[in-house]
C-alpha atoms as a printed R data frame, in Angstrom:
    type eleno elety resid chain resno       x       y      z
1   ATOM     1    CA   UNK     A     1 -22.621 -35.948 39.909
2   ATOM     2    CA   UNK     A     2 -26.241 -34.967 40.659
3   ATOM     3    CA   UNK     A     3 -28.489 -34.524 37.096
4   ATOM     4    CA   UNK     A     4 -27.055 -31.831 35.042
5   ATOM     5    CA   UNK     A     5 -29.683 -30.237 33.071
6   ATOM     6    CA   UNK     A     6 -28.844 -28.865 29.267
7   ATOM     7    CA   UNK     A     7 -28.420 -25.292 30.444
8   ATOM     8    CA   UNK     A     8 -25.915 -26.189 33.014
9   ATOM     9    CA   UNK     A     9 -23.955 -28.517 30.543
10  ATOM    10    CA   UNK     A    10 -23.932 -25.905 28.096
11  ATOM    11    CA   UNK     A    11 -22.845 -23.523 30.809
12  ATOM    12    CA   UNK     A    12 -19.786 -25.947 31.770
13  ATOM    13    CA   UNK     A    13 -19.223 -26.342 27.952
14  ATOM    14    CA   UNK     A    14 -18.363 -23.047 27.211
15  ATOM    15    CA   UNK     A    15 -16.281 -22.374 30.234
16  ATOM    16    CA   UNK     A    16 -13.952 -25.634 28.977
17  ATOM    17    CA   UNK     A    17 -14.067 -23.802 25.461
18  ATOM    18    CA   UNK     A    18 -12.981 -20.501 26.959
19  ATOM    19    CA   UNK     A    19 -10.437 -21.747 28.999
20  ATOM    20    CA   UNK     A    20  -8.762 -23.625 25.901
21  ATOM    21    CA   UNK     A    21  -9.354 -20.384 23.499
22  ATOM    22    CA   UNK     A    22  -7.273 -18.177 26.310
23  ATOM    23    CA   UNK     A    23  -4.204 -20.503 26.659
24  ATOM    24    CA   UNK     A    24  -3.904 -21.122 22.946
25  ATOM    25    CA   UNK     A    25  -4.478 -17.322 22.057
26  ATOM    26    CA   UNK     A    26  -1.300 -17.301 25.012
27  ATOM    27    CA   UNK     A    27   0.827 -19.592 23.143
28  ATOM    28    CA   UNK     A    28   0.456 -17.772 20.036
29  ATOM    29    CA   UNK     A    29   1.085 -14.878 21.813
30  ATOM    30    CA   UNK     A    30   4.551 -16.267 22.977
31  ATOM    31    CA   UNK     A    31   5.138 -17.843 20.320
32  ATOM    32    CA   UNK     A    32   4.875 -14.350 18.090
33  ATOM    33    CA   UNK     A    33   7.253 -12.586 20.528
34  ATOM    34    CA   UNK     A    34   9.571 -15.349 20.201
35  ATOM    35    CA   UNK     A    35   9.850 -15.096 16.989
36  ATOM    36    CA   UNK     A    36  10.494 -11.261 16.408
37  ATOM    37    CA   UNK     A    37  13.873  -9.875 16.168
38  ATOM    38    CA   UNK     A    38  15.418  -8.308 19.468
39  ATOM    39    CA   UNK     A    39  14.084  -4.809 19.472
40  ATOM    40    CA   UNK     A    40  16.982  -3.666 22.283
41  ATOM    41    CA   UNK     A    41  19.576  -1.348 20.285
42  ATOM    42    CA   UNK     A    42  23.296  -1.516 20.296
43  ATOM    43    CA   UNK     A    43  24.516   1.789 20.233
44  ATOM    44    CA   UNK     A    44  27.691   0.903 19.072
45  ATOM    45    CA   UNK     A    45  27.999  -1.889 16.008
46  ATOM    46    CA   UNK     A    46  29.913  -5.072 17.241
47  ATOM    47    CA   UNK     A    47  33.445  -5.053 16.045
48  ATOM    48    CA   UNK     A    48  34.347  -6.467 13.072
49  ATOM    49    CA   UNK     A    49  31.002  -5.219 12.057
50  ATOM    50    CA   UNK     A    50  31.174  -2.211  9.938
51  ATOM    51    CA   UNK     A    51  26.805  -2.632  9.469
52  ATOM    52    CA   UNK     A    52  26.380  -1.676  5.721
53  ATOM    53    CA   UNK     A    53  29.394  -1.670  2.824
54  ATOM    54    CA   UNK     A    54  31.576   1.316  2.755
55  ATOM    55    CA   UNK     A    55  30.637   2.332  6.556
56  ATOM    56    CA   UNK     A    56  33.505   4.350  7.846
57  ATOM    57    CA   UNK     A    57  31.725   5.906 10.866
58  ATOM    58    CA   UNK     A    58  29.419   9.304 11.252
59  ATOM    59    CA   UNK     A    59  30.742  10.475  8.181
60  ATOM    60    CA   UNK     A    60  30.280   7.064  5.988
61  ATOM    61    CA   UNK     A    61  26.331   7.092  7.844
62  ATOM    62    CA   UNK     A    62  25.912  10.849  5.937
63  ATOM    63    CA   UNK     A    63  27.144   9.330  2.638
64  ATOM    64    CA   UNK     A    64  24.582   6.802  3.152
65  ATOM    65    CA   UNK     A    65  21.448   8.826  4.007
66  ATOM    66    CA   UNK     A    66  22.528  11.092  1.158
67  ATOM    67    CA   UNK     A    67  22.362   8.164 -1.102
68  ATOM    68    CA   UNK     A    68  19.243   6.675  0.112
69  ATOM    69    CA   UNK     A    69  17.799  10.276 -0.609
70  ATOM    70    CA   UNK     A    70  19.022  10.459 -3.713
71  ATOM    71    CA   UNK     A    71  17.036   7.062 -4.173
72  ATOM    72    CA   UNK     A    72  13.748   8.935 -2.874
73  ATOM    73    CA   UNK     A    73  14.098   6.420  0.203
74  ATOM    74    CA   UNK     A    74  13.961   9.015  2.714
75  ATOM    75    CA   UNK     A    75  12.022   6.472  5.385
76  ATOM    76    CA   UNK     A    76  14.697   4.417  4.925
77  ATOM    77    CA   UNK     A    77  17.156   6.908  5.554
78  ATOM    78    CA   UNK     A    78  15.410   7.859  8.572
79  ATOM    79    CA   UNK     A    79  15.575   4.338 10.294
80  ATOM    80    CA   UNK     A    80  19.150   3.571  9.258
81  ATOM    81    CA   UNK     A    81  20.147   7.040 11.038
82  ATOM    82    CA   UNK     A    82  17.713   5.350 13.818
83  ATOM    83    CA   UNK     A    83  19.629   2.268 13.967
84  ATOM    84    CA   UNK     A    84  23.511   3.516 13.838
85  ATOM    85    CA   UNK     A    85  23.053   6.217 16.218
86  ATOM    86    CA   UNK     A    86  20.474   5.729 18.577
87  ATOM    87    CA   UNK     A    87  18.377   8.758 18.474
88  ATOM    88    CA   UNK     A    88  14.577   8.858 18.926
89  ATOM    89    CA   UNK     A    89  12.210   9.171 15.248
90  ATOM    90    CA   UNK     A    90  11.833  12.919 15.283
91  ATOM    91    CA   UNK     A    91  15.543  13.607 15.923
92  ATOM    92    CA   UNK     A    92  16.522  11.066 12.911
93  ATOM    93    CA   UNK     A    93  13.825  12.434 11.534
94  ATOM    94    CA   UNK     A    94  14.711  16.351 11.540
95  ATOM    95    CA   UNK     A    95  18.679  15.263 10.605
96  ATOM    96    CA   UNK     A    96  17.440  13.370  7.457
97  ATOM    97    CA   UNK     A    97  15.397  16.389  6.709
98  ATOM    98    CA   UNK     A    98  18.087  18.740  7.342
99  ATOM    99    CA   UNK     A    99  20.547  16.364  5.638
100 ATOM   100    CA   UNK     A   100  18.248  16.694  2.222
101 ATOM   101    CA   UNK     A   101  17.800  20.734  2.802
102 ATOM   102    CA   UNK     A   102  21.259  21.076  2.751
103 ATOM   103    CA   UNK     A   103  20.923  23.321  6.493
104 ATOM   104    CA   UNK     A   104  23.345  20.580  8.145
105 ATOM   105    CA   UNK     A   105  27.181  19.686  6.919
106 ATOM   106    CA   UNK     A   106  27.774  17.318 10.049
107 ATOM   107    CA   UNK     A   107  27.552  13.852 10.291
108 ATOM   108    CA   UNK     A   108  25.143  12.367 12.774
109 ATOM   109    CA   UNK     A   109  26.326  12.109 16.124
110 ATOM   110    CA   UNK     A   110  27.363   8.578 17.551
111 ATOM   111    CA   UNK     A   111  27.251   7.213 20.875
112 ATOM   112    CA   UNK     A   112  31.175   6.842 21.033
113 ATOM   113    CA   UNK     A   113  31.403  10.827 20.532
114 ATOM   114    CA   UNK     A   114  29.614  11.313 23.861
115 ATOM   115    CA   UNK     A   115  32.968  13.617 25.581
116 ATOM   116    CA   UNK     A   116  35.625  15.441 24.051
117 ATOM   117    CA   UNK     A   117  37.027  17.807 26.369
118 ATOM   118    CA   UNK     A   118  38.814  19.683 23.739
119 ATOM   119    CA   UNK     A   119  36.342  20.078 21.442
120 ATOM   120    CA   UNK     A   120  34.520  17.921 18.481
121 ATOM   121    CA   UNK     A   121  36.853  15.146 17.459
122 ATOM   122    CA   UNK     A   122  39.154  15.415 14.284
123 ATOM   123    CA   UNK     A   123  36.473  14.223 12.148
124 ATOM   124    CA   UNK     A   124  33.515  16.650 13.097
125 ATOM   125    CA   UNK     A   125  35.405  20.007 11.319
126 ATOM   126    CA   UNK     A   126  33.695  23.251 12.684
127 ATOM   127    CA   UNK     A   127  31.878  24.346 10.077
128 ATOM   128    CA   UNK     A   128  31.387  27.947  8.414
129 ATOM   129    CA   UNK     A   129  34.535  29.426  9.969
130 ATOM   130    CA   UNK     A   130  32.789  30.324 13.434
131 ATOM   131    CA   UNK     A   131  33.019  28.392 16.658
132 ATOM   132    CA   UNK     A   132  30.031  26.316 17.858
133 ATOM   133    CA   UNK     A   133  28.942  28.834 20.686
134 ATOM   134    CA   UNK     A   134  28.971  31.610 18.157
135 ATOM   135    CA   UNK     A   135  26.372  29.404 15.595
136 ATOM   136    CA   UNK     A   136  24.465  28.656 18.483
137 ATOM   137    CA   UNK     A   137  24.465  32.135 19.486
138 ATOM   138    CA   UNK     A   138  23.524  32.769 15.885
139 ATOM   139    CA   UNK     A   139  20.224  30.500 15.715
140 ATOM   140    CA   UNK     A   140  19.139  31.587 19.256
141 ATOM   141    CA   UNK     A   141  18.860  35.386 18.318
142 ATOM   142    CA   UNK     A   142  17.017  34.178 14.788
143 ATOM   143    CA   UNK     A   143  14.763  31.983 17.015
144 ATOM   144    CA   UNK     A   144  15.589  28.509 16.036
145 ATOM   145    CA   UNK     A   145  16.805  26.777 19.093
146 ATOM   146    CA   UNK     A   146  15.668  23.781 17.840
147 ATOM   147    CA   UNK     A   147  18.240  23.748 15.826
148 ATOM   148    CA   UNK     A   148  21.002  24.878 17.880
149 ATOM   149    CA   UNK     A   149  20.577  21.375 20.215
150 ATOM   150    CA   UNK     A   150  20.743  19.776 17.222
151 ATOM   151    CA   UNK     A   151  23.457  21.460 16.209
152 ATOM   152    CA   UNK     A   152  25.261  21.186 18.932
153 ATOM   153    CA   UNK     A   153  24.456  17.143 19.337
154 ATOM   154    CA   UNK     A   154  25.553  16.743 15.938
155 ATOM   155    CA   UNK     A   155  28.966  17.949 16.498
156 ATOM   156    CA   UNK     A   156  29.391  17.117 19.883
157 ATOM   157    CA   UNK     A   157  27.260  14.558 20.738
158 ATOM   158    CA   UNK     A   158  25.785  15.187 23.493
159 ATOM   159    CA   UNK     A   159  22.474  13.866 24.599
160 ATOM   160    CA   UNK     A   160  19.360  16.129 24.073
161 ATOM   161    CA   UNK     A   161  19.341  17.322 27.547
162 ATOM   162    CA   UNK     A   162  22.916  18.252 27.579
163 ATOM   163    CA   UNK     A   163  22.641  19.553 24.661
164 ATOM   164    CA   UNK     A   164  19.521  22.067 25.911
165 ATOM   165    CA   UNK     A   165  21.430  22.833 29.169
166 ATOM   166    CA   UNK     A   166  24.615  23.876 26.709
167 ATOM   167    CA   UNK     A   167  21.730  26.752 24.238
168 ATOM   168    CA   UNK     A   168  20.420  28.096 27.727
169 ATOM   169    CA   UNK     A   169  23.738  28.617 28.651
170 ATOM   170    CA   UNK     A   170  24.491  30.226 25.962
171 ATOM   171    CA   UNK     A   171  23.939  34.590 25.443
């Protein structure tokens, strides 16, 4: 090696120590993601599975959210809505809140309820004595279509887009 002077020792010196900082700083890295729980959800709890005590679908979720409310745990509520059903924050977000205002009487819609060509399944009873197109008509005219897809993904359902293609359609 021809004579290395102090500035280009201390030159190769921190290159080594770079080097060494970026592959452990790596393996920490991995090693973090390793470690945290799967983030991919399951729409649909493994059988056998019922996910919390007392769980006896869309309707035993409400009873939970109502009693995490009545706990003042509303966060909580929010994620285990999250969690059992799949939607997105604000939607579990906006049910939770509706949940606590009293303005919603269905449970929260499940993956499994996706189609039901003859209307919401036996345990999603129409509510208020009107048919779902008339209660969407309803909120529509008061401007609150907002609440209409949820509405109508609560009782049916239906994704959000479905469920905004089903309030257009709607006069």
């Amino acid at each position: 090696m021809p004579n290395l002077g102090p500035t280009e020792l201390l030159i190769i010196g921190l290159v080594v120590i770079l080097v060494v900082a970026g592959v452990a700083a790596g393996l920490v890295l991995l090693v973090r993601l390793a470690a945290r729980p799967s983030t991919s959800f399951s729409p649909v709890p493994p059988s056998g599975s019922a996910g919390l005590k007392g769980d006896s679908g869309p309707v035993g979720l409400q009873a939970q959210v109502q009693s995490l409310l009545g706990q003042g745990k509303k966060i909580h509520a929010v994620k285990l809505v999250r969690e059992r059903t799949g939607l997105g924050l604000a939607e579990a977000k906006r049910y939770v809140d509706d949940l606590a205002a009293g303005r919603l009487q269905t449970p929260a819609p499940f993956p499994g309820h996706l189609s039901h060509p003859g209307g919401p399944p036996p345990e999603l009873p129409q509510r208020g004595g009107a048919d779902l197109a008339d209660r969407v008509r309803d909120l529509k005219a008061s401007g609150r279509a907002e609440q209409a897809v949820f509405l109508v993904r609560g009782e049916t359902g239906m994704t959000e887009p479905d469920a905004w293609r089903f309030v257009d359609s709607i006069h």
